[in-house]
Structure formats: C-alpha cells, structure tokens
Amino acid sequence: ASAPPCLLVTSPVTLKPVTMASAAADKKSNKMRSIHVDKLVLNISVGESGDRLTRAARVLEDLTGQKPVKNSARYTVRQFGIRRNEQIATHVTVRGDLAKDLLERGLKVKEFELKRENFSNTGNFGFGIDEHIDLGVKYDPSTGIYGMDFFVVLKRPGSRVSRRKHARGRVGAPHR
C-alpha cells in the first residue's frame, strides 16, 4: 500500500520517504507532545469566616499535608451576609505524585465521568464533590462534612518557555 505521489515527501533529516501515516505515528511517539498534570488546586468555599473556615482548612491540611491559604471576598454581598475582605474560603495547590493521587481519588468519586462544561478552551478542567469523606478520609463529627472543588491545570513539556524570566518565548498554538 504505497502512498499517493502527492503525499510523498522526503524528510530532510533521514532522507527517506515520509507518508501521512508515518508522520502521524511520529507525532504520537513524540515525548514533547505528552500531557502532564501541572497542578491541582483544591478549594473549599465556606461562605463565612470563623470556626467553619478553620475546620475546612484543617480538612485540606489533613488531606494534602500542606498549609492551606485563606481567600477573601472581593466585594460585599448583603443577601449572603458577606463583607468585602472577609475570609470566606480556603485553598491549597498540590503538585507531583500527590496531585495525581488526589485527582485519581476525586475522579473515582465522580465515576470517571465529567461533563463537557467542566473543560476550558485550553484543556484544563474542574469539578466538585459533595463530601470530602468520599476521598477516603475518616469521618470526624467535630469537623463535619465539606464539599470541595478540584481544578486541574495540564501542561506539556516546554511550557516554561512562555513563563520564565530570561529568554522568554512563545509556545505555538499546536503545542498549547
């Protein structure tokens, strides 16, 4: 099954004929095209400051082993009883193998099915779970049950080129 002559091109590196099928196979085997989990952000939005927020922060710390950051409200919403700059949520950013492990546990809760609306145009995605105890954490009556949001940022090798300080460059559209 030889390729039609219009699709036959010689590779400048190896000087052997390249067909569309072999070019597609090369694209799949290219390790620079592989997609990795850059980071996972776990967010618990309580909607009020105080004891519930500190318990939510303790849930995230027990889950990840990292100290969570508290988030403040951007503006006052009288219907919800939220004042501007009041701490109402907490989040933690996880990277590496722990991020993959937590993502696996979170997707298991969602039965590995996500809606199309969960994905952004750049390929990142997010979803929420209703109870943190579904992740395998033992229930503690003094803490309670909290829902949380998972936000996953994906990347390819070479994405640092667009973010580094020295010799910053652009990443082409096919590689994003």
Tab-separated table of N, CA, C and O in Angstrom, residues 27-150:
chain	number	residue	atom	x	y	z
A	27	LYS	N	4.178	11.766	15.439
A	27	LYS	CA	3.559	12.753	16.317
A	27	LYS	C	3.115	12.104	17.630
A	27	LYS	O	3.242	12.697	18.696
A	28	LYS	N	2.613	10.870	17.557
A	28	LYS	CA	2.169	10.177	18.765
A	28	LYS	C	3.340	9.768	19.643
A	28	LYS	O	3.237	9.743	20.859
A	29	SER	N	4.472	9.426	19.036
A	29	SER	CA	5.616	8.959	19.816
A	29	SER	C	6.486	10.111	20.314
A	29	SER	O	7.433	9.885	21.051
A	30	ASN	N	6.169	11.343	19.951
A	30	ASN	CA	6.954	12.493	20.372
A	30	ASN	C	6.704	12.778	21.847
A	30	ASN	O	5.592	13.113	22.241
A	31	LYS	N	7.746	12.662	22.672
A	31	LYS	CA	7.564	12.840	24.112
A	31	LYS	C	7.289	14.291	24.492
A	31	LYS	O	6.771	14.556	25.568
A	32	MET	N	7.595	15.240	23.620
A	32	MET	CA	7.282	16.637	23.899
A	32	MET	C	5.789	16.930	23.744
A	32	MET	O	5.321	17.976	24.157
A	33	ARG	N	5.044	16.024	23.132
A	33	ARG	CA	3.602	16.213	22.965
A	33	ARG	C	2.806	15.570	24.100
A	33	ARG	O	1.592	15.683	24.131
A	34	SER	N	3.474	14.884	25.015
A	34	SER	CA	2.757	14.225	26.106
A	34	SER	C	2.184	15.278	27.060
A	34	SER	O	2.759	16.347	27.257
A	35	ILE	N	1.043	14.968	27.653
A	35	ILE	CA	0.347	15.897	28.538
A	35	ILE	C	0.496	15.423	29.982
A	35	ILE	O	0.314	14.242	30.270
A	36	HIS	N	0.844	16.347	30.863
A	36	HIS	CA	1.054	16.032	32.273
A	36	HIS	C	0.178	16.929	33.143
A	36	HIS	O	-0.231	18.005	32.724
A	37	VAL	N	-0.048	16.488	34.374
A	37	VAL	CA	-0.757	17.311	35.353
A	37	VAL	C	0.253	18.286	35.942
A	37	VAL	O	1.223	17.882	36.575
A	38	ASP	N	0.047	19.580	35.699
A	38	ASP	CA	0.936	20.609	36.236
A	38	ASP	C	0.635	20.824	37.711
A	38	ASP	O	1.528	20.775	38.549
A	39	LYS	N	-0.635	21.075	38.027
A	39	LYS	CA	-1.012	21.289	39.419
A	39	LYS	C	-2.486	20.989	39.612
A	39	LYS	O	-3.269	20.993	38.660
A	40	LEU	N	-2.840	20.744	40.855
A	40	LEU	CA	-4.215	20.509	41.272
A	40	LEU	C	-4.515	21.491	42.392
A	40	LEU	O	-3.769	21.570	43.370
A	41	VAL	N	-5.582	22.266	42.235
A	41	VAL	CA	-5.978	23.225	43.262
A	41	VAL	C	-7.256	22.707	43.912
A	41	VAL	O	-8.253	22.469	43.231
A	42	LEU	N	-7.214	22.492	45.219
A	42	LEU	CA	-8.372	22.063	45.989
A	42	LEU	C	-8.928	23.275	46.715
A	42	LEU	O	-8.183	23.976	47.422
A	43	ASN	N	-10.218	23.540	46.570
A	43	ASN	CA	-10.840	24.727	47.131
A	43	ASN	C	-12.077	24.327	47.934
A	43	ASN	O	-12.886	23.542	47.469
A	44	ILE	N	-12.175	24.865	49.135
A	44	ILE	CA	-13.393	24.723	49.928
A	44	ILE	C	-13.899	26.133	50.205
A	44	ILE	O	-13.221	26.913	50.872
A	45	SER	N	-15.079	26.437	49.700
A	45	SER	CA	-15.674	27.750	49.908
A	45	SER	C	-16.782	27.605	50.944
A	45	SER	O	-17.807	26.986	50.694
A	46	VAL	N	-16.568	28.196	52.117
A	46	VAL	CA	-17.490	28.057	53.228
A	46	VAL	C	-18.547	29.155	53.190
A	46	VAL	O	-19.700	28.931	53.515
A	47	GLY	N	-18.162	30.367	52.795
A	47	GLY	CA	-19.096	31.473	52.724
A	47	GLY	C	-19.167	32.307	53.986
A	47	GLY	O	-19.934	33.246	54.073
A	48	GLU	N	-18.357	31.972	54.982
A	48	GLU	CA	-18.314	32.742	56.226
A	48	GLU	C	-16.976	32.512	56.892
A	48	GLU	O	-16.323	31.494	56.669
A	49	SER	N	-16.549	33.472	57.679
A	49	SER	CA	-15.305	33.297	58.419
A	49	SER	C	-15.622	32.660	59.766
A	49	SER	O	-16.778	32.465	60.118
A	50	GLY	N	-14.576	32.319	60.479
A	50	GLY	CA	-14.785	31.763	61.816
A	50	GLY	C	-14.445	30.296	61.903
A	50	GLY	O	-13.557	29.791	61.217
A	51	ASP	N	-15.194	29.607	62.758
A	51	ASP	CA	-14.886	28.228	63.109
A	51	ASP	C	-15.038	27.275	61.923
A	51	ASP	O	-14.222	26.373	61.739
A	52	ARG	N	-16.070	27.464	61.112
A	52	ARG	CA	-16.270	26.574	59.959
A	52	ARG	C	-15.115	26.683	58.970
A	52	ARG	O	-14.705	25.696	58.374
A	53	LEU	N	-14.566	27.877	58.804
A	53	LEU	CA	-13.451	28.070	57.881
A	53	LEU	C	-12.189	27.403	58.401
A	53	LEU	O	-11.449	26.782	57.640
A	54	THR	N	-11.939	27.492	59.699
A	54	THR	CA	-10.746	26.849	60.257
A	54	THR	C	-10.865	25.328	60.192
A	54	THR	O	-9.873	24.632	59.949
A	55	ARG	N	-12.092	24.803	60.356
A	55	ARG	CA	-12.277	23.346	60.214
A	55	ARG	C	-12.086	22.910	58.768
A	55	ARG	O	-11.522	21.838	58.501
A	56	ALA	N	-12.541	23.734	57.821
A	56	ALA	CA	-12.338	23.420	56.402
A	56	ALA	C	-10.855	23.435	56.061
A	56	ALA	O	-10.366	22.586	55.298
A	57	ALA	N	-10.125	24.384	56.632
A	57	ALA	CA	-8.678	24.440	56.406
A	57	ALA	C	-7.991	23.199	56.981
A	57	ALA	O	-7.049	22.671	56.390
A	58	ARG	N	-8.483	22.726	58.125
A	58	ARG	CA	-7.916	21.522	58.728
A	58	ARG	C	-8.181	20.295	57.859
A	58	ARG	O	-7.328	19.404	57.745
A	59	VAL	N	-9.350	20.245	57.198
A	59	VAL	CA	-9.655	19.142	56.282
A	59	VAL	C	-8.646	19.120	55.133
A	59	VAL	O	-8.101	18.071	54.781
A	60	LEU	N	-8.379	20.295	54.551
A	60	LEU	CA	-7.416	20.363	53.446
A	60	LEU	C	-6.012	20.001	53.906
A	60	LEU	O	-5.264	19.342	53.188
A	61	GLU	N	-5.661	20.432	55.102
A	61	GLU	CA	-4.323	20.119	55.612
A	61	GLU	C	-4.169	18.633	55.878
A	61	GLU	O	-3.125	18.043	55.593
A	62	ASP	N	-5.207	17.992	56.407
A	62	ASP	CA	-5.155	16.542	56.634
A	62	ASP	C	-5.080	15.788	55.313
A	62	ASP	O	-4.426	14.752	55.216
A	63	LEU	N	-5.753	16.303	54.304
A	63	LEU	CA	-5.809	15.628	53.003
A	63	LEU	C	-4.496	15.734	52.248
A	63	LEU	O	-4.060	14.771	51.612
A	64	THR	N	-3.839	16.904	52.329
A	64	THR	CA	-2.661	17.146	51.489
A	64	THR	C	-1.352	17.188	52.262
A	64	THR	O	-0.292	16.997	51.668
A	65	GLY	N	-1.403	17.495	53.559
A	65	GLY	CA	-0.169	17.650	54.311
A	65	GLY	C	0.463	19.024	54.105
A	65	GLY	O	1.595	19.258	54.526
A	66	GLN	N	-0.233	19.946	53.452
A	66	GLN	CA	0.258	21.298	53.214
A	66	GLN	C	-0.636	22.298	53.938
A	66	GLN	O	-1.797	22.013	54.198
A	67	LYS	N	-0.074	23.464	54.227
A	67	LYS	CA	-0.854	24.501	54.913
A	67	LYS	C	-1.694	25.255	53.891
A	67	LYS	O	-1.161	25.837	52.954
A	68	PRO	N	-3.015	25.263	54.037
A	68	PRO	CA	-3.867	25.959	53.065
A	68	PRO	C	-3.837	27.476	53.238
A	68	PRO	O	-3.473	27.992	54.290
A	69	VAL	N	-4.228	28.170	52.181
A	69	VAL	CA	-4.296	29.628	52.156
A	69	VAL	C	-5.759	30.031	52.251
A	69	VAL	O	-6.626	29.395	51.640
A	70	LYS	N	-6.042	31.107	52.990
A	70	LYS	CA	-7.428	31.579	53.100
A	70	LYS	C	-7.695	32.630	52.034
A	70	LYS	O	-6.842	33.469	51.740
A	71	ASN	N	-8.896	32.598	51.445
A	71	ASN	CA	-9.295	33.535	50.400
A	71	ASN	C	-10.300	34.528	50.967
A	71	ASN	O	-11.167	34.153	51.750
A	72	SER	N	-10.210	35.761	50.516
A	72	SER	CA	-11.103	36.814	50.985
A	72	SER	C	-12.149	37.139	49.936
A	72	SER	O	-11.924	36.959	48.738
A	73	ALA	N	-13.283	37.659	50.398
A	73	ALA	CA	-14.350	38.071	49.487
A	73	ALA	C	-13.908	39.318	48.729
A	73	ALA	O	-13.275	40.208	49.294
A	74	ARG	N	-14.254	39.399	47.467
A	74	ARG	CA	-13.866	40.549	46.651
A	74	ARG	C	-14.746	41.750	46.913
A	74	ARG	O	-14.288	42.885	46.856
A	75	TYR	N	-16.025	41.511	47.165
A	75	TYR	CA	-16.937	42.618	47.421
A	75	TYR	C	-18.064	42.154	48.333
A	75	TYR	O	-18.266	40.969	48.544
A	76	THR	N	-18.797	43.108	48.872
A	76	THR	CA	-19.875	42.834	49.816
A	76	THR	C	-21.125	42.359	49.083
A	76	THR	O	-21.519	42.937	48.074
A	77	VAL	N	-21.711	41.278	49.589
A	77	VAL	CA	-22.992	40.782	49.087
A	77	VAL	C	-23.915	40.675	50.301
A	77	VAL	O	-23.786	39.760	51.111
A	78	ARG	N	-24.846	41.618	50.412
A	78	ARG	CA	-25.680	41.685	51.604
A	78	ARG	C	-26.622	40.497	51.719
A	78	ARG	O	-26.925	40.041	52.825
A	79	GLN	N	-27.098	39.963	50.588
A	79	GLN	CA	-28.017	38.823	50.619
A	79	GLN	C	-27.361	37.595	51.243
A	79	GLN	O	-28.029	36.784	51.876
A	80	PHE	N	-26.050	37.429	51.037
A	80	PHE	CA	-25.347	36.280	51.596
A	80	PHE	C	-24.684	36.598	52.930
A	80	PHE	O	-24.126	35.710	53.574
A	81	GLY	N	-24.724	37.850	53.347
A	81	GLY	CA	-24.082	38.226	54.604
A	81	GLY	C	-22.575	38.226	54.512
A	81	GLY	O	-21.890	37.934	55.491
A	82	ILE	N	-22.043	38.561	53.334
A	82	ILE	CA	-20.593	38.565	53.122
A	82	ILE	C	-20.125	40.009	53.015
A	82	ILE	O	-20.693	40.802	52.275
A	83	ARG	N	-19.064	40.330	53.766
A	83	ARG	CA	-18.460	41.655	53.679
A	83	ARG	C	-17.170	41.587	52.877
A	83	ARG	O	-16.507	40.555	52.826
A	84	ARG	N	-16.807	42.724	52.275
A	84	ARG	CA	-15.582	42.792	51.484
A	84	ARG	C	-14.374	42.497	52.375
A	84	ARG	O	-14.313	42.928	53.528
A	85	ASN	N	-13.419	41.748	51.850
A	85	ASN	CA	-12.176	41.343	52.528
A	85	ASN	C	-12.407	40.390	53.700
A	85	ASN	O	-11.481	40.117	54.456
A	86	GLU	N	-13.603	39.854	53.856
A	86	GLU	CA	-13.851	38.838	54.879
A	86	GLU	C	-13.373	37.491	54.328
A	86	GLU	O	-13.618	37.159	53.169
A	87	GLN	N	-12.686	36.725	55.151
A	87	GLN	CA	-12.181	35.423	54.701
A	87	GLN	C	-13.344	34.442	54.632
A	87	GLN	O	-14.003	34.180	55.636
A	88	ILE	N	-13.583	33.887	53.422
A	88	ILE	CA	-14.750	33.031	53.228
A	88	ILE	C	-14.408	31.676	52.620
A	88	ILE	O	-15.270	30.818	52.501
A	89	ALA	N	-13.165	31.461	52.210
A	89	ALA	CA	-12.800	30.205	51.558
A	89	ALA	C	-11.341	29.885	51.860
A	89	ALA	O	-10.598	30.725	52.375
A	90	THR	N	-10.956	28.669	51.519
A	90	THR	CA	-9.577	28.243	51.693
A	90	THR	C	-9.201	27.318	50.541
A	90	THR	O	-10.045	26.588	50.021
A	91	HIS	N	-7.935	27.402	50.116
A	91	HIS	CA	-7.493	26.530	49.018
A	91	HIS	C	-6.042	26.115	49.230
A	91	HIS	O	-5.303	26.739	49.997
A	92	VAL	N	-5.665	25.057	48.530
A	92	VAL	CA	-4.288	24.567	48.566
A	92	VAL	C	-3.928	24.080	47.165
A	92	VAL	O	-4.763	23.522	46.457
A	93	THR	N	-2.684	24.342	46.747
A	93	THR	CA	-2.184	23.904	45.449
A	93	THR	C	-1.255	22.724	45.655
A	93	THR	O	-0.318	22.802	46.449
A	94	VAL	N	-1.508	21.645	44.923
A	94	VAL	CA	-0.741	20.407	45.073
A	94	VAL	C	-0.112	20.073	43.725
A	94	VAL	O	-0.750	20.225	42.684
A	95	ARG	N	1.131	19.624	43.747
A	95	ARG	CA	1.827	19.240	42.519
A	95	ARG	C	2.427	17.843	42.678
A	95	ARG	O	2.523	17.318	43.770
A	96	GLY	N	2.830	17.260	41.570
A	96	GLY	CA	3.560	15.996	41.591
A	96	GLY	C	2.663	14.781	41.782
A	96	GLY	O	1.500	14.755	41.380
A	97	ASP	N	3.235	13.765	42.417
A	97	ASP	CA	2.537	12.489	42.588
A	97	ASP	C	1.315	12.616	43.498
A	97	ASP	O	0.321	11.927	43.299
A	98	LEU	N	1.396	13.482	44.507
A	98	LEU	CA	0.248	13.685	45.390
A	98	LEU	C	-0.936	14.261	44.618
A	98	LEU	O	-2.079	13.877	44.843
A	99	ALA	N	-0.646	15.152	43.664
A	99	ALA	CA	-1.713	15.724	42.839
A	99	ALA	C	-2.374	14.635	41.998
A	99	ALA	O	-3.608	14.586	41.885
A	100	LYS	N	-1.572	13.753	41.428
A	100	LYS	CA	-2.128	12.663	40.617
A	100	LYS	C	-2.961	11.716	41.479
A	100	LYS	O	-4.022	11.250	41.058
A	101	ASP	N	-2.483	11.438	42.688
A	101	ASP	CA	-3.210	10.544	43.593
A	101	ASP	C	-4.553	11.150	44.009
A	101	ASP	O	-5.585	10.482	43.958
A	102	LEU	N	-4.548	12.429	44.398
A	102	LEU	CA	-5.798	13.087	44.800
A	102	LEU	C	-6.760	13.229	43.629
A	102	LEU	O	-7.975	13.086	43.791
A	103	LEU	N	-6.215	13.496	42.437
A	103	LEU	CA	-7.065	13.593	41.252
A	103	LEU	C	-7.718	12.248	40.946
A	103	LEU	O	-8.898	12.180	40.626
A	104	GLU	N	-6.955	11.182	41.085
A	104	GLU	CA	-7.496	9.833	40.870
A	104	GLU	C	-8.635	9.539	41.844
A	104	GLU	O	-9.692	9.035	41.458
A	105	ARG	N	-8.430	9.892	43.122
A	105	ARG	CA	-9.473	9.665	44.122
A	105	ARG	C	-10.705	10.526	43.863
A	105	ARG	O	-11.838	10.081	44.046
A	106	GLY	N	-10.483	11.764	43.428
A	106	GLY	CA	-11.601	12.644	43.121
A	106	GLY	C	-12.399	12.176	41.917
A	106	GLY	O	-13.628	12.234	41.901
A	107	LEU	N	-11.691	11.708	40.879
A	107	LEU	CA	-12.382	11.209	39.689
A	107	LEU	C	-13.115	9.904	39.982
A	107	LEU	O	-14.133	9.617	39.359
A	108	LYS	N	-12.592	9.137	40.924
A	108	LYS	CA	-13.278	7.899	41.307
A	108	LYS	C	-14.629	8.213	41.939
A	108	LYS	O	-15.614	7.502	41.726
A	109	VAL	N	-14.688	9.310	42.711
A	109	VAL	CA	-15.950	9.738	43.314
A	109	VAL	C	-16.938	10.114	42.210
A	109	VAL	O	-18.132	9.806	42.291
A	110	LYS	N	-16.456	10.780	41.153
A	110	LYS	CA	-17.308	11.188	40.034
A	110	LYS	C	-17.490	10.056	39.016
A	110	LYS	O	-18.066	10.265	37.959
A	111	GLU	N	-16.988	8.861	39.337
A	111	GLU	CA	-17.072	7.678	38.478
A	111	GLU	C	-16.431	7.914	37.109
A	111	GLU	O	-16.892	7.420	36.088
A	112	PHE	N	-15.356	8.700	37.093
A	112	PHE	CA	-14.549	8.992	35.907
A	112	PHE	C	-15.371	9.582	34.766
A	112	PHE	O	-15.033	9.422	33.600
A	113	GLU	N	-16.461	10.261	35.077
A	113	GLU	CA	-17.291	10.898	34.061
A	113	GLU	C	-17.444	12.378	34.383
A	113	GLU	O	-17.880	12.736	35.466
A	114	LEU	N	-17.085	13.214	33.416
A	114	LEU	CA	-17.221	14.653	33.562
A	114	LEU	C	-18.026	15.199	32.395
A	114	LEU	O	-18.030	14.622	31.312
A	115	LYS	N	-18.683	16.316	32.609
A	115	LYS	CA	-19.453	16.955	31.546
A	115	LYS	C	-18.533	17.797	30.673
A	115	LYS	O	-17.436	18.186	31.095
A	116	ARG	N	-18.993	18.100	29.493
A	116	ARG	CA	-18.216	18.925	28.573
A	116	ARG	C	-17.984	20.316	29.166
A	116	ARG	O	-16.944	20.936	28.926
A	117	GLU	N	-18.954	20.821	29.951
A	117	GLU	CA	-18.835	22.151	30.541
A	117	GLU	C	-17.718	22.235	31.577
A	117	GLU	O	-17.312	23.322	31.960
A	118	ASN	N	-17.235	21.090	32.052
A	118	ASN	CA	-16.161	21.085	33.045
A	118	ASN	C	-14.806	21.446	32.449
A	118	ASN	O	-13.865	21.712	33.181
A	119	PHE	N	-14.682	21.435	31.119
A	119	PHE	CA	-13.406	21.665	30.457
A	119	PHE	C	-13.334	23.077	29.899
A	119	PHE	O	-14.310	23.595	29.359
A	120	SER	N	-12.159	23.690	30.007
A	120	SER	CA	-11.962	25.028	29.450
A	120	SER	C	-11.443	24.904	28.019
A	120	SER	O	-11.148	23.810	27.537
A	121	ASN	N	-11.300	26.040	27.343
A	121	ASN	CA	-10.790	26.036	25.970
A	121	ASN	C	-9.339	25.609	25.900
A	121	ASN	O	-8.883	25.117	24.866
A	122	THR	N	-8.593	25.793	26.966
A	122	THR	CA	-7.177	25.430	26.974
A	122	THR	C	-6.935	23.999	27.437
A	122	THR	O	-5.789	23.580	27.563
A	123	GLY	N	-7.994	23.247	27.740
A	123	GLY	CA	-7.838	21.848	28.114
A	123	GLY	C	-7.803	21.613	29.607
A	123	GLY	O	-7.783	20.469	30.053
A	124	ASN	N	-7.772	22.652	30.421
A	124	ASN	CA	-7.832	22.473	31.866
A	124	ASN	C	-9.263	22.136	32.254
A	124	ASN	O	-10.194	22.430	31.508
A	125	PHE	N	-9.434	21.529	33.416
A	125	PHE	CA	-10.793	21.156	33.814
A	125	PHE	C	-10.955	21.236	35.319
A	125	PHE	O	-9.977	21.292	36.065
A	126	GLY	N	-12.205	21.265	35.731
A	126	GLY	CA	-12.524	21.325	37.142
A	126	GLY	C	-13.835	20.622	37.415
A	126	GLY	O	-14.682	20.491	36.535
A	127	PHE	N	-13.990	20.172	38.650
A	127	PHE	CA	-15.225	19.516	39.069
A	127	PHE	C	-15.323	19.616	40.577
A	127	PHE	O	-14.372	20.013	41.246
A	128	GLY	N	-16.480	19.309	41.102
A	128	GLY	CA	-16.689	19.392	42.538
A	128	GLY	C	-17.236	18.096	43.093
A	128	GLY	O	-17.870	17.323	42.388
A	129	ILE	N	-16.958	17.871	44.369
A	129	ILE	CA	-17.540	16.727	45.068
A	129	ILE	C	-18.317	17.267	46.266
A	129	ILE	O	-18.017	18.338	46.785
A	130	ASP	N	-19.318	16.531	46.707
A	130	ASP	CA	-20.204	17.000	47.765
A	130	ASP	C	-19.684	16.692	49.167
A	130	ASP	O	-19.965	17.434	50.101
A	131	GLU	N	-18.950	15.594	49.319
A	131	GLU	CA	-18.494	15.197	50.653
A	131	GLU	C	-17.028	14.800	50.594
A	131	GLU	O	-16.647	13.923	49.805
A	132	HIS	N	-16.213	15.408	51.435
A	132	HIS	CA	-14.789	15.096	51.423
A	132	HIS	C	-14.495	13.688	51.944
A	132	HIS	O	-13.441	13.134	51.663
A	133	ILE	N	-15.433	13.094	52.682
A	133	ILE	CA	-15.181	11.753	53.226
A	133	ILE	C	-15.206	10.697	52.122
A	133	ILE	O	-14.720	9.583	52.323
A	134	ASP	N	-15.736	11.039	50.926
A	134	ASP	CA	-15.704	10.103	49.799
A	134	ASP	C	-14.283	9.872	49.295
A	134	ASP	O	-14.028	8.907	48.574
A	135	LEU	N	-13.341	10.751	49.651
A	135	LEU	CA	-11.952	10.614	49.215
A	135	LEU	C	-11.170	9.620	50.066
A	135	LEU	O	-9.995	9.400	49.824
A	136	GLY	N	-11.805	9.036	51.062
A	136	GLY	CA	-11.124	8.059	51.906
A	136	GLY	C	-10.721	8.624	53.260
A	136	GLY	O	-10.049	7.960	54.036
A	137	VAL	N	-11.121	9.856	53.557
A	137	VAL	CA	-10.830	10.456	54.858
A	137	VAL	C	-11.860	9.954	55.863
A	137	VAL	O	-13.045	9.888	55.557
A	138	LYS	N	-11.391	9.597	57.059
A	138	LYS	CA	-12.312	9.104	58.071
A	138	LYS	C	-13.178	10.248	58.589
A	138	LYS	O	-12.701	11.356	58.810
A	139	TYR	N	-14.463	9.975	58.794
A	139	TYR	CA	-15.403	10.994	59.257
A	139	TYR	C	-15.113	11.366	60.708
A	139	TYR	O	-14.946	10.500	61.563
A	140	ASP	N	-15.039	12.656	60.970
A	140	ASP	CA	-14.833	13.175	62.315
A	140	ASP	C	-16.023	14.074	62.663
A	140	ASP	O	-16.228	15.091	62.006
A	141	PRO	N	-16.843	13.708	63.654
A	141	PRO	CA	-18.031	14.510	63.980
A	141	PRO	C	-17.705	15.948	64.384
A	141	PRO	O	-18.497	16.853	64.148
A	142	SER	N	-16.541	16.169	64.967
A	142	SER	CA	-16.196	17.538	65.376
A	142	SER	C	-15.857	18.416	64.173
A	142	SER	O	-16.005	19.637	64.234
A	143	THR	N	-15.419	17.818	63.086
A	143	THR	CA	-15.075	18.579	61.879
A	143	THR	C	-16.294	18.792	60.995
A	143	THR	O	-16.516	19.885	60.484
A	144	GLY	N	-17.064	17.758	60.762
A	144	GLY	CA	-18.214	17.857	59.873
A	144	GLY	C	-17.860	17.391	58.471
A	144	GLY	O	-16.811	16.803	58.240
A	145	ILE	N	-18.749	17.666	57.528
A	145	ILE	CA	-18.552	17.249	56.135
A	145	ILE	C	-18.504	18.492	55.261
A	145	ILE	O	-19.347	19.387	55.381
A	146	TYR	N	-17.511	18.541	54.386
A	146	TYR	CA	-17.329	19.683	53.484
A	146	TYR	C	-17.242	19.193	52.051
A	146	TYR	O	-16.613	18.175	51.762
A	147	GLY	N	-17.840	19.957	51.152
A	147	GLY	CA	-17.654	19.721	49.733
A	147	GLY	C	-16.453	20.514	49.259
A	147	GLY	O	-16.007	21.456	49.917
A	148	MET	N	-15.902	20.118	48.129
A	148	MET	CA	-14.735	20.836	47.635
A	148	MET	C	-14.686	20.815	46.117
A	148	MET	O	-15.304	19.969	45.476
A	149	ASP	N	-13.954	21.780	45.580
A	149	ASP	CA	-13.754	21.905	44.143
A	149	ASP	C	-12.350	21.443	43.792
A	149	ASP	O	-11.389	21.738	44.513
A	150	PHE	N	-12.236	20.737	42.678
A	150	PHE	CA	-10.957	20.321	42.123
A	150	PHE	C	-10.735	21.111	40.838
A	150	PHE	O	-11.596	21.111	39.961
